[in-house]
Structures are given as structure tokens and as C-alpha cells.
Coordinates of C-alpha atoms and ligand atoms in Angstrom, one line a residue:
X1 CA 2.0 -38.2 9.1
X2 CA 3.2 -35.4 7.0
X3 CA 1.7 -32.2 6.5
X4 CA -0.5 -32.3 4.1
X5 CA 0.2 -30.2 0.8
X6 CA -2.0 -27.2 0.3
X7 CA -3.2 -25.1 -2.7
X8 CA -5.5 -21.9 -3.1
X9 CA -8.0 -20.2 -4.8
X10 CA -8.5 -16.4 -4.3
X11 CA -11.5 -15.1 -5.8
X12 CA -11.3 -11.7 -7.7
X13 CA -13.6 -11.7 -10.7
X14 CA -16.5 -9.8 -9.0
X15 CA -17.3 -6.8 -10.9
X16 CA -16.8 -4.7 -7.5
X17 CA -19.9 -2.5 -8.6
X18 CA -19.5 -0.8 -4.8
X19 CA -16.7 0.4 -5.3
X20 CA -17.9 2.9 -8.0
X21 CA -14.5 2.5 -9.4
X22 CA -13.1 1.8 -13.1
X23 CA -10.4 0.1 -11.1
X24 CA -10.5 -3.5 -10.7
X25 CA -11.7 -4.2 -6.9
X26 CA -8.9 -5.9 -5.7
X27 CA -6.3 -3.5 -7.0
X28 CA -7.4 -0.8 -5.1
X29 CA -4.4 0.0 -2.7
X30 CA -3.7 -1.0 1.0
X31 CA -0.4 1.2 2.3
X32 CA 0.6 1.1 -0.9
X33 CA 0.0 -2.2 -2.3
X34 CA -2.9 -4.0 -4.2
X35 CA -5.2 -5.4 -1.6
X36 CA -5.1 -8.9 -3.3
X37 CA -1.1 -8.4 -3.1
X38 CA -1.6 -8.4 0.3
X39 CA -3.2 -11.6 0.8
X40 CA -0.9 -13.5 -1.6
X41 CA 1.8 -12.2 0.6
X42 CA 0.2 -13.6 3.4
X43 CA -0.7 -17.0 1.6
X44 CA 3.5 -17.2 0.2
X45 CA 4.6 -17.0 3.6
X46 CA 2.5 -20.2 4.8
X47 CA 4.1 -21.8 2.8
X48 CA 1.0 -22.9 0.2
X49 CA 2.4 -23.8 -3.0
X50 CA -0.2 -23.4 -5.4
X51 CA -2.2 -20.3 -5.8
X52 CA -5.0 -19.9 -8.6
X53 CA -6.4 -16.7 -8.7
X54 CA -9.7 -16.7 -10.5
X55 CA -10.2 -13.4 -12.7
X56 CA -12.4 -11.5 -15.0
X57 CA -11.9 -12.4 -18.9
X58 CA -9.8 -9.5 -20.3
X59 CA -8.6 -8.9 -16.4
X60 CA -4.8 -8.6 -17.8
X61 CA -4.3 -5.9 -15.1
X62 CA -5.1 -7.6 -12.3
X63 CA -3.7 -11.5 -13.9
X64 CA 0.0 -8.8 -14.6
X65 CA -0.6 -7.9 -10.6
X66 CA -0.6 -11.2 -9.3
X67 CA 1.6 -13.0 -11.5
X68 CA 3.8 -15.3 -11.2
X69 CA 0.5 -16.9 -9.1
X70 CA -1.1 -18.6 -11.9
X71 CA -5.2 -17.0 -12.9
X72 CA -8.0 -19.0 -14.1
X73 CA -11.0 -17.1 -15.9
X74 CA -14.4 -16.9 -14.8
X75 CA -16.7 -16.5 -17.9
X76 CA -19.5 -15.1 -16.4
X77 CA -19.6 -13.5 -13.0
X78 CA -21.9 -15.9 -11.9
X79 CA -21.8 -15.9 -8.1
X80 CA -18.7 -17.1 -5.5
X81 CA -19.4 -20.5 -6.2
X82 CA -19.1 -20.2 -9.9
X83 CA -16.2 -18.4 -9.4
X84 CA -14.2 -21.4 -7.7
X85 CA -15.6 -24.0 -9.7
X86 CA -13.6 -21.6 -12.3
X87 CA -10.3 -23.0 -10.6
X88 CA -10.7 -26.6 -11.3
X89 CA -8.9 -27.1 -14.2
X90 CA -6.1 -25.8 -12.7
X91 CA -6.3 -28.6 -9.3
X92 CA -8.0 -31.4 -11.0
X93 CA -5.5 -33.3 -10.2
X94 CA -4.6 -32.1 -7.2
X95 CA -4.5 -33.9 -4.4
X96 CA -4.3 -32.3 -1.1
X97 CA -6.5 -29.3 0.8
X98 CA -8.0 -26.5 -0.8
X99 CA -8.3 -22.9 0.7
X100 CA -10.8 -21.1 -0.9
X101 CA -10.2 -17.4 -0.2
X102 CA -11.9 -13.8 -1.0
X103 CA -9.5 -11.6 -2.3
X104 CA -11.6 -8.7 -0.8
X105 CA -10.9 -9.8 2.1
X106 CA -6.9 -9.2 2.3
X107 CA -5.7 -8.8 6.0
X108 CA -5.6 -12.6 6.8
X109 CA -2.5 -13.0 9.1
X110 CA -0.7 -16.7 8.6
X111 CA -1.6 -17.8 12.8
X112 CA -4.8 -17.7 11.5
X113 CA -4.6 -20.3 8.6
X114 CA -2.8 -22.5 10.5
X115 CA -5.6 -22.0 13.1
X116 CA -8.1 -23.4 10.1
X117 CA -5.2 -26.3 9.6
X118 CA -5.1 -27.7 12.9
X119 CA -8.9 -27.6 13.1
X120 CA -8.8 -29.7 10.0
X121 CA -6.4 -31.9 11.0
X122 CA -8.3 -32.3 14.2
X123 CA -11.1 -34.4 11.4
X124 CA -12.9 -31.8 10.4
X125 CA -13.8 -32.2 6.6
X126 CA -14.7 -28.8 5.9
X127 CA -13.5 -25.5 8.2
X128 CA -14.9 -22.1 8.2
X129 CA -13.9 -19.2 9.3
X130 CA -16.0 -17.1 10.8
X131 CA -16.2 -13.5 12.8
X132 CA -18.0 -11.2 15.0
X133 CA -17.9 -7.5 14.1
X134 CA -18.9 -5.3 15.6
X135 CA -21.2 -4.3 12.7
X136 CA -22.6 -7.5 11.3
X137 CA -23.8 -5.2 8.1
X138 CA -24.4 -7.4 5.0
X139 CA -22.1 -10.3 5.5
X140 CA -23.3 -13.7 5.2
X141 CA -24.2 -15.5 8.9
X142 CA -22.9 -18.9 9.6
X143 CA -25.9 -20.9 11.6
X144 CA -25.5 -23.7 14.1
X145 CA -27.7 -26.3 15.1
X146 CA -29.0 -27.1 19.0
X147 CA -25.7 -29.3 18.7
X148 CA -23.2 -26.4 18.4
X149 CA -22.8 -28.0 14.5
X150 CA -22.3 -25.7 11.5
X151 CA -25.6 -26.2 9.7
X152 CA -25.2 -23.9 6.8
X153 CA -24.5 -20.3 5.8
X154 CA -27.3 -17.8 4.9
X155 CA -26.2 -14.7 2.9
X156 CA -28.0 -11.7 4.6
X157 CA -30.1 -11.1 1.5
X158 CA -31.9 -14.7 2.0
X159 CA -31.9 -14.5 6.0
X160 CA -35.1 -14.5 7.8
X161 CA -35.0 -12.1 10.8
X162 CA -34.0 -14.5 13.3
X163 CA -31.0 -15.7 11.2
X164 CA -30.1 -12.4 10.6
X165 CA -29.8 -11.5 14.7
X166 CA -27.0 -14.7 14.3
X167 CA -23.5 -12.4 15.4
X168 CA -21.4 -15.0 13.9
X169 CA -20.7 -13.7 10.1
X170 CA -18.7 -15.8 7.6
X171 CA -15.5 -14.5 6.6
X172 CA -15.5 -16.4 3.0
X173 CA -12.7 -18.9 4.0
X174 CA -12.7 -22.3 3.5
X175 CA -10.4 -25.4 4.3
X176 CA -10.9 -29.0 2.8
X177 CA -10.3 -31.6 0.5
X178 CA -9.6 -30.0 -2.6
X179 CA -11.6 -32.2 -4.7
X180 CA -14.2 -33.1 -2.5
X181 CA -14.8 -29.3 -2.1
X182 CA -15.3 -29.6 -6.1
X183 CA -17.6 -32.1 -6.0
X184 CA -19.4 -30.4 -3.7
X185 CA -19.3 -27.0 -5.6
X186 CA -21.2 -29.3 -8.6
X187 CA -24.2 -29.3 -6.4
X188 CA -24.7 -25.6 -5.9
X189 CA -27.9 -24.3 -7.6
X190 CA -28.8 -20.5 -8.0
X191 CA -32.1 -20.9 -5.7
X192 CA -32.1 -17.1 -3.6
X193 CA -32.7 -13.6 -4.1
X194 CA -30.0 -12.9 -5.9
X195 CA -30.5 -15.5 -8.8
X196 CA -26.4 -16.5 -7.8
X197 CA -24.4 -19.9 -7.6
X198 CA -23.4 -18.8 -3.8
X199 CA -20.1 -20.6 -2.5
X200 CA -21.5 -20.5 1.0
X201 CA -24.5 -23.3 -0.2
X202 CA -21.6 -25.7 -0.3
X203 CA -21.8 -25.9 3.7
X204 CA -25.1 -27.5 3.6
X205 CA -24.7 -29.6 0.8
X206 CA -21.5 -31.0 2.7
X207 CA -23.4 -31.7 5.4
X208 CA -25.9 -33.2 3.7
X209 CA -23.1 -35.4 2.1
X210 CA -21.8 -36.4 5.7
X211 CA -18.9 -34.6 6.4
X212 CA -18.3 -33.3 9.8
X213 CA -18.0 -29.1 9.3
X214 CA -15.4 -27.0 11.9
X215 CA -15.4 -23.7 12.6
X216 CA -12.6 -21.5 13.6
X217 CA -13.0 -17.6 14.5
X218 CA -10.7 -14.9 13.7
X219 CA -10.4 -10.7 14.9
X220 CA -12.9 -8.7 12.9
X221 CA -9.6 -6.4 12.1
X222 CA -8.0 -9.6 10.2
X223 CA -11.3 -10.5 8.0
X224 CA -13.1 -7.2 6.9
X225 CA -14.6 -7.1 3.5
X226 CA -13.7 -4.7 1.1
X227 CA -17.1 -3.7 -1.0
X228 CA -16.8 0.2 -0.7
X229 CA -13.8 2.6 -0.6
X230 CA -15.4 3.2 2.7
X231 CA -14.4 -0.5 3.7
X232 CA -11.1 0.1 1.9
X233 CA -10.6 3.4 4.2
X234 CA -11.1 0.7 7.0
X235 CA -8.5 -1.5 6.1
X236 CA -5.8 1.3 5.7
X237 CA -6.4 1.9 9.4
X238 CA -6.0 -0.9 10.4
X239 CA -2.9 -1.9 8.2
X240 CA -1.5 1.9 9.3
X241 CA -2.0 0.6 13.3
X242 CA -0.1 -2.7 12.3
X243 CA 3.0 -1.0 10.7
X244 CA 2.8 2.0 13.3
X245 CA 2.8 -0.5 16.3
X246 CA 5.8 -2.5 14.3
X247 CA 7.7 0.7 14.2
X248 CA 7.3 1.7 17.5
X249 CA 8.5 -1.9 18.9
X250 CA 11.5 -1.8 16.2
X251 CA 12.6 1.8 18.2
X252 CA 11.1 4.2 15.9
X253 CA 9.7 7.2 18.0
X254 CA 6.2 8.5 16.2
X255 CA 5.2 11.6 18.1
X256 CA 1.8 11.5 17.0
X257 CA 1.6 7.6 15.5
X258 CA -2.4 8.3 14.5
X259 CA -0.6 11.4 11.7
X260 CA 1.9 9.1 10.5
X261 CA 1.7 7.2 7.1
X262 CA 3.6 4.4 5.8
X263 CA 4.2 2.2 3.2
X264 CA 3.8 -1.8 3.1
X265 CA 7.6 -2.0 2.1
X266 CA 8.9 1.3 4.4
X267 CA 11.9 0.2 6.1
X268 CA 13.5 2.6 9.2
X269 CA 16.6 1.8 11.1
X270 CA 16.2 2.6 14.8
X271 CA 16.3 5.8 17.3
X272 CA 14.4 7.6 13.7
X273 CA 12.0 10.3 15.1
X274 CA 9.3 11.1 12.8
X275 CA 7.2 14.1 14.0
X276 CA 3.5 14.2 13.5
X277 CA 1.8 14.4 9.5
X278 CA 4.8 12.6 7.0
X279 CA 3.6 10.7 4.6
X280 CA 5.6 7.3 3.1
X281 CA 5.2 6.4 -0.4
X282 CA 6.8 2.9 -1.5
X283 CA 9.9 2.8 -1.8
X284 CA 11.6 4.3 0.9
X285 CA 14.3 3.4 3.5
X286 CA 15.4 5.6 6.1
X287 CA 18.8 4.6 8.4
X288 CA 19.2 5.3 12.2
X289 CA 19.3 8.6 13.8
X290 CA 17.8 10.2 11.1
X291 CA 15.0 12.8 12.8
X292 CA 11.8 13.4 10.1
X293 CA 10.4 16.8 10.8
X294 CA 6.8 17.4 10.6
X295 CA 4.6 17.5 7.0
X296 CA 7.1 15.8 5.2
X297 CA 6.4 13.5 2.0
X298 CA 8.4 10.5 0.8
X299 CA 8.5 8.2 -2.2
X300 CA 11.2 6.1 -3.6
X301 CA 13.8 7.9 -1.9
X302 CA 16.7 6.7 0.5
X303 CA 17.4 8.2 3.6
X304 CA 20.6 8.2 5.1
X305 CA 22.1 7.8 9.2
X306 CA 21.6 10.9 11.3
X307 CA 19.9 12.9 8.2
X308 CA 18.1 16.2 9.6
X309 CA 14.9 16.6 7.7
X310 CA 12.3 18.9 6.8
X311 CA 9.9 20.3 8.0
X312 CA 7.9 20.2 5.0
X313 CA 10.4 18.7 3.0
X314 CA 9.5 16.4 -0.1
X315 CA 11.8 13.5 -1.5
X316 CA 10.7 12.1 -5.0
X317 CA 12.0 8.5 -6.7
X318 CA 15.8 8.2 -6.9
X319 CA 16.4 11.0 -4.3
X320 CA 19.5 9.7 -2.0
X321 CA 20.2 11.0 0.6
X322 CA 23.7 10.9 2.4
X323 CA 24.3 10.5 6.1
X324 CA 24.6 13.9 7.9
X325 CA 22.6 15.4 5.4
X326 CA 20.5 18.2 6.2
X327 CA 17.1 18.8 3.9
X328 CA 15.2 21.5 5.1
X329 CA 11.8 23.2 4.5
X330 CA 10.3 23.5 1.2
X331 CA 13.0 21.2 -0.1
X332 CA 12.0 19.2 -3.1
X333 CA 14.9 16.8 -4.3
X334 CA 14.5 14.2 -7.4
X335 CA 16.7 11.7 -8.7
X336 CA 19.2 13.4 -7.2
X337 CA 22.4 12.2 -5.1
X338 CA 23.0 14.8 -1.6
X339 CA 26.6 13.5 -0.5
X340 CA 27.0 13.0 3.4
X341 CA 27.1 16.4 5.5
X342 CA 25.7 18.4 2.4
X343 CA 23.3 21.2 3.1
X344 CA 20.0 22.2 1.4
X345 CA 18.4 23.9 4.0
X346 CA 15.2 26.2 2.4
X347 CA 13.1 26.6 -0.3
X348 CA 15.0 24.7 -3.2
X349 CA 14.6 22.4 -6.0
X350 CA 17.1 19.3 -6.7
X351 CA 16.7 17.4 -10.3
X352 CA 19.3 15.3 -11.7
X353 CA 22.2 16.6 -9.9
X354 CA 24.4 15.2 -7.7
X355 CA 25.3 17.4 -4.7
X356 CA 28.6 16.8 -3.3
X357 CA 29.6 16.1 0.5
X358 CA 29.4 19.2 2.6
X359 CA 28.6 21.2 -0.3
X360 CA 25.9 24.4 0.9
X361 CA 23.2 24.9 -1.4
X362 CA 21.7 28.8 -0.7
X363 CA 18.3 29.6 -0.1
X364 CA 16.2 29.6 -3.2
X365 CA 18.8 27.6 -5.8
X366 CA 17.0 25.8 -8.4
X367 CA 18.8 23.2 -10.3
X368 CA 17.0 23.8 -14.1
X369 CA 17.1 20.3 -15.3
X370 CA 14.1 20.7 -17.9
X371 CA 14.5 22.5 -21.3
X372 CA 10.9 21.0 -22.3
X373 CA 12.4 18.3 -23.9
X374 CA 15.6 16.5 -22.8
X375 CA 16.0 16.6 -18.7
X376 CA 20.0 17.2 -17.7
X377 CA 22.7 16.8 -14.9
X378 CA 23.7 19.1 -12.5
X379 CA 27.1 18.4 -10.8
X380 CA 27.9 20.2 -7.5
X381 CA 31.4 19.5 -5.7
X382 CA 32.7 18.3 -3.2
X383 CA 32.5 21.8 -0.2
X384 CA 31.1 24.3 -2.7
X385 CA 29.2 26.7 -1.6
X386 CA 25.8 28.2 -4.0
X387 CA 24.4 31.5 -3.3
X388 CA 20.9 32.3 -2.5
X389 CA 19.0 32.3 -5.5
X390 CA 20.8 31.1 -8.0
X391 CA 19.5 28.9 -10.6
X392 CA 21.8 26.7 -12.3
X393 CA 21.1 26.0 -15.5
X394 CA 21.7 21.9 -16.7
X395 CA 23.9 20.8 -18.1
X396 CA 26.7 22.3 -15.8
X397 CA 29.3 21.3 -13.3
X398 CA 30.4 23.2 -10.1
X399 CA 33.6 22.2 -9.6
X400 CA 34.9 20.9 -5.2
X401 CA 35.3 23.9 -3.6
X402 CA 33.8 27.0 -5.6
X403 CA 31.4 29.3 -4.8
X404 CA 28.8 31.0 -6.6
X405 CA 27.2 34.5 -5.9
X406 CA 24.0 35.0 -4.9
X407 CA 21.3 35.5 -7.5
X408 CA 23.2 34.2 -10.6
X409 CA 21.9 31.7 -13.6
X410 CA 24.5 30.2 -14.2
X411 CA 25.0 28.3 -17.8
X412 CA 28.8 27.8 -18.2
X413 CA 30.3 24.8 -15.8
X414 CA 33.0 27.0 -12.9
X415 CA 36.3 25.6 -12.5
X416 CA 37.5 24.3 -8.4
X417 CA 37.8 26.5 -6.1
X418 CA 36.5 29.6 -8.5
X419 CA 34.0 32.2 -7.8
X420 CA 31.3 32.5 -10.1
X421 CA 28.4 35.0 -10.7
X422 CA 26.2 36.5 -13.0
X423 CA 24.8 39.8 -12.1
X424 CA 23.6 42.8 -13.2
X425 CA 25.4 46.3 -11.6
X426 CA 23.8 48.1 -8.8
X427 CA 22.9 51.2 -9.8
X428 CA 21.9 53.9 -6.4
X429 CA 19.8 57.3 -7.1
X430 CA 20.0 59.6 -4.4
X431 CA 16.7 60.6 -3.1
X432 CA 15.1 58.8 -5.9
X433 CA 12.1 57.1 -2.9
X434 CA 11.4 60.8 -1.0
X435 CA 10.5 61.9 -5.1
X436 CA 8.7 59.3 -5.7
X437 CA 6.5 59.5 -2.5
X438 CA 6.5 63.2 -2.7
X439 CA 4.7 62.8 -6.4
X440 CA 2.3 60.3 -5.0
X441 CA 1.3 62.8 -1.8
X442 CA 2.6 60.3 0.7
X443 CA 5.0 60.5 3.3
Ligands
UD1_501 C1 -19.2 -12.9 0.4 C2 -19.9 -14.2 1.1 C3 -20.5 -13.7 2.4 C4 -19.3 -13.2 3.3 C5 -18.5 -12.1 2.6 C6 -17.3 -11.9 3.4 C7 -20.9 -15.5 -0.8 C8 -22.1 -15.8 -1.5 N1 -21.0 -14.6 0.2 O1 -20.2 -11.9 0.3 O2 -21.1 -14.9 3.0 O3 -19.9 -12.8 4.5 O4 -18.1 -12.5 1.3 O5 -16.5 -10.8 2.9 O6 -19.9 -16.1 -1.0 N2 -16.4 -13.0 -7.0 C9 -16.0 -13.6 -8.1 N3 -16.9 -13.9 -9.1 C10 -18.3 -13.7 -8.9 C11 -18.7 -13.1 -7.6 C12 -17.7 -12.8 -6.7 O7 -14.8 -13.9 -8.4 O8 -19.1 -14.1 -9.7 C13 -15.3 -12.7 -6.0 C14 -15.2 -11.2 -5.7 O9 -14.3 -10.6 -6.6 C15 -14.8 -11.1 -4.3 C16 -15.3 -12.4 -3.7 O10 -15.6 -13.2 -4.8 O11 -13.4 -11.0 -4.1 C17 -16.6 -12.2 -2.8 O12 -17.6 -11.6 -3.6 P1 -18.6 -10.5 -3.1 O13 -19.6 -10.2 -4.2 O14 -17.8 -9.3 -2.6 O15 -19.3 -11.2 -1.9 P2 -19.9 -10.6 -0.6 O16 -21.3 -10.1 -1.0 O17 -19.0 -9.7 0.0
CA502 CA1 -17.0 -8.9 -0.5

């Protein structure tokens, strides 16, 4: 028989009151990525083709995030129940399984959906997931009968005492028939504490109706709820763990893995050694051999083979950076080409230049890209050399080969292989200092 085709609904239109956040909930960011961006992610790569992602009217941010996944509105935040029903318009005329997921709830990994399939496909008509945390806190618990049957699911705000001691806790997944989950989700009435149409009644009314309710458990790390930015801090660790642990089996070497950050879309070639404290925005790539020194910061930049960099270096969007390359400490670079072997070893800033190959860029040298208005290019050849301190002011062009003193600010582009530099005479008074000390009574 074939598989059977598969849709989804996520849930987001809860007003996410715990997060104490004007941002919407489920666009608070996971290494770098919406949380919700996250599951869908997850859901693409199992292969469902349908995804309906039910929103808050005027949601456009989150409905822009998820998109091209289609959105449906919920009215009224009515309760999780409401909140699928919301999605019908959208399936009723679909005809295969529905996954009804919480899109606080992002770290779902694909084994365990096809976990829920083949528990479905075993004749189950309804599957939950469920969990045991370690800290059962407020989620809902999912009770069995004497039998070892799902009975229902209590939410921890209607649970007596003894239901409340239950360590199974329901993740807010659930597998079925797509419309008989509907019909079911008719039946739900607001009768508990909190006055809501719950999603979780649906399990006793489905039993009530017959159908024969599976349940399939999953690692707490895979199904924690997001309600607080304490919950979200949780899931950054355990994301961080995932993509250190990848790195480390693709031949990355993290000296202190626990200090390192990354990003959902960070890419690094192998033999990289990243010491301990960088920091990866999105956006970055770095190629093999390249050693990351410590307290370094990364975002939208490309890293270059056998680069030597930082320590405390920082690479902003459109910083490339050729192989060979050394970036040193109190480096900042920005949209800004370093040409293989180049040099910019201390304390300087690179804006919209272009710095070519073994070019040496002194201690100190600011490119001056800014006039408060208009931002320009800086062009450094090929093997020229910049004194310490010099600020070069853009637009100009250093042409392959020239060198520029130390201390200059330098306007005017410099022809190949010149020397430029802008400097004011020395001047030297003899004895001028034992004077001056003599004035002020001082040795
Ligand atoms: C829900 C479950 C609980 C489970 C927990 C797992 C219910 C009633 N409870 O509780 O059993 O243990 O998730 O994390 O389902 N939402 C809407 N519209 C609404 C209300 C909520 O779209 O009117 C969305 C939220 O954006 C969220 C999801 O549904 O993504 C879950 O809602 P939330 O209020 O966070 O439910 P919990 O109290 O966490
Ligand atoms: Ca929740």
C-alpha cells in the first residue's frame, strides 16, 4: 500500500504573553533562526507536502517568516483547539493524515515523526507524542487507563493531584486522519479553568467515538516548550550541543565546545580550530585549515583555507576573506575583499576596500569609508605595503606594489610601486624636557 500523503498544521497564533516580548512568540531566534523556521525545516525534510500555519490576524511578520508555507488566521485566540480548527478551510478536502504541531515546540527531529507514522500505520487512529522531563512543570499529562490505553489528556491547570504526579507529559503532537481529527475538533467545548477550546480534549472525545489512540515517546531535549525566554535559553543549548557535536564529528577541533557559538546555517571545512569564546552569526563559511583564535565574532563573512585569525578579531556582512590570509587582533573588516596571503595583523578597520594579495596593512590603518553621507571604496594593490597609522581616506587607490609612510591621511590615489606620505617635519629642541621638569620641580 502506498504511503499515505501527509499535511500539517503548526500552531502560532498564541499571544505568547510569557514571553514578555513585543515579538511574535515563535520568531524569537534559535542559533539564529525563527524557532518556527526550525520546525518547518524539520517538517520539509519529511517530506510533508502541505503545511498550514495558523496565525494571529495582522501577523504579517510571522505569515512573511514562514512563507511560501501557506497561513490560515485564527480570529480569536481561542484556545489550541480553536486554533486548528482555524486550518480547515485550507484541508477540507484533503484526504490523507494530519499532523497537528506546536510551533513552540521547534526541535522535532524527522526519526521522530516517522516514529508517530509507523505507530499509525500499525492501526492506530490517533497518535500522541508524549515525554518525560525531567521537570514535568506546567505541561499537559497524557493519562492511561488500567489497560495501558491513552484515556485522555489533562492540562496541568485542570489536573487533580494524582493526575498531576502522571510523568508522562504531552508534547502537543498529533497524527491521524485529517478529517476525522476535524470532526473531532467540532466536539471540543471550553469546559476547564481556563474558559479555552483545548486541542488536547480531542483525545477523549476520540475515544469516546471508538478509535483506538497510540502513543509514541520522544527525548525531552527534542520536545521542550518554548513559553519563557528562559525556555528559549533552553533550546539554544540544546541546538548549540547538536551543531557543536556535528562539528566535532565533521573534524572541527573546539577547544572549549561549551564557549563556542554557532549559527543554524554555519558551514566549516575540516582540520578548522576554533579556540574557546567566537561567536557565529548567519552567514558564515569558513574553509579547511583555517585556525579561529579566541573572542572572535563572525556574521555574514567568508572565510578562506588556512586563514590565521584573531584573537579578538571581528568580521561583519560581505567581509571575504582569502586563503592565507592573516586577520589579527582588534581587526574589524566589512564588505571588504582581503586577497589570499594579505596581512592585517592589529588594531585596524576595513570598509569597502578591497585589499590585494600579500598586501601589509600597518598597525592602526583605518580605511575612512564614511563622509556622513555617501560610503566609498578603498583599493589596496596587489604587495603594497601601509604604514602604521595611516588613515586612508575613500575614495582612493593604492596602486600593486607601493608603500605608504607611517602616520599619513592619505586623500590622493599613489601610483605602483610609489612611496607615499603625508607628514608633518620633525622638529628637535635641545634640552627642551630637563626645562620643562626643572620649571615643574621634578627630576
Ligand atoms: C500546550 C498543550 C499542553 C502541552 C504543551 C506542550 C493544549 C491545551 N495544551 O500547552 O498539553 O503539554 O502545549 O508544549 O493544547 N496557540 C494558538 N492559538 C491559541 C492558543 C495557542 O495558535 O488560541 C498556539 C501557540 O502559539 C503555541 C501553541 O498553540 O504555539 C501552544 O499554545 P500554548 O498556549 O503555548 O500551550 P501550552 O500551555 O504550552
Ligand atoms: Ca507552549
Amino acid at each position: 500500500m502506498p504511503e499515505k500523503e501527509i499535511a500539517a498544521v503548526v500552531l502560532a497564533a498564541g499571544k505568547g504573553t510569557r514571553m514578555k516580548s513585543s515579538l511574535a512568540k515563535v520568531l524569537h531566534k534559535i542559533a539564529g533562526r525563527p524557532m518556527i523556521n526550525h520546525l518547518l525545516a524539520t517538517l520539509d525534510s519529511a517530506g510533508i507536502g502541505k503545511t498550514v500555519v495558523v496565525v494571529a490576524p495582522e501577523a504579517d511578520d510571522v505569515a512573511n517568516a514562514v512563507a511560501p508555507h501557506k497561513t490560515a488566521i485564527q480570529k480569536e485566540q481561542r484556545g489550541t483547539a480553536d486554533a486548528a480548527s482555524s486550518a480547515y478551510p485550507e484541508l477540507k478536502d484533503f484526504g490523507g493524515d494530519l499532523v497537528i504541531l506546536c510551533g513552540d515546540a521547534p526541535l522535532l527531529s524527522v526519526e521522530t515523526l516517522r516514529t508517530m507514522q509507523q505507530k499509525r500505520a500499525e492501526g492506530f487512529d490517533l497518535v500522541l507524542l508524549g515525554f518525560m522531563p525531567e521537570d514535568c512543570a506546567a505541561y499537559g499529562r497524557i493519562i492511561t487507563l488500567s489497560d495501558g490505553s491513552v484515556a485522555k489528556i489533562v492540562e496541568f491547570a485542570d489536573a487533580s493531584e494524582e493526575e498531576k504526579a502522571v510523568k508522562v507529559c504531552n508534547s502537543g503532537l498529533m497524527f491521524g486522519d485529517a478529517q476525522k481529527i476535524f470532526s473531532w475538533l467540532k466536539e471540543v467545548k471550553p469546559n476547564n479553568a481556563k474558559g479555552e477550546y483545548y486541542l488536547t480534549d480531542v483525545v477523549e472525545i476520540a475515544r469516546q467515538d471508538g478509535a483506538k489512540i497510540g502513543l509514541s515517546l520522544a527525548k525531552e531535549e527534542e520536545l521542550l516548550g518554548v513559553n519563557t525566554l528562559a525556555d528559549l535559553a533552553r533550546a539554544e543549548k540544546v541546538v548549540q550541543g547538536q551543531l557543536r557535536r556535528k562539528f566535532m564529528d565533521e573534524g572541527v577541533t573546539l577547544l572549549d565546545p561549551d564557549t563556542v557559538y554557532f549559527s543554524y546555517d554555519t558551514k566549516i571545512g575540516q582540520d578548522v580550530t576554533i579556540e574557546p569564546s567566537v561567536f557565529f552569526g548567519t552567514g558564515v563559511s569558513v574553509d579547511s585549515g583555517t585556525v579561529i583564535k579566541a573572542f572572535s565574532h563572525f556574521e555574514e563573512a567568508k572565510i578562506g583555507s588556512s586563514v590565521n585569525i584573531g584573537p579578538f578579531s571581528r568580521l561583519r556582512p560581505q567581509a571575504d576573506i582569502g586563503e592565507g590570509a592573516h586577520i589579527g587582533n582588534f581587526v574589524e573588516v566589512k564588505k571588504s575583499t582581503v586577497e589570499k596571503g594579505a596581512k592585517v595583523n592589529h588594531l585596524s578597520y576595513i570598509g569597502d576596500a578591497r585589499v590585494g594579495s600579500k598586501a601589509n596593512i600597518g598597525a592602526g590603518t583605518i580605511t575612512c569609508n564614511y563622509d556622513g553621507f555617501t560610503k566609498s571604496h578603498t583599493d589596496i594593490g596587489e604587495g603594497a605595503f601601509i604604514g602604521s597609522n595611516t588613515c586612508l581616506i575613500a575614495p582612493v587607490s593604492i596602486g600593486d606594489g607601493a608603500m605608504i609612510g607611517a602616520g599619513s591621511a592619505i586623500s590622493n590615489d599613489v601610483e605602483k610601486d610609489a612611496l607615499a606620505l603625508t607628514r608633518a617635519p620633525q622638529e628637535e629642541r635641545h634640552g627642551w624636557a630637563a626645562r620643562f621638569r626643572a620649571l615643574k620641580g621634578k627630576k
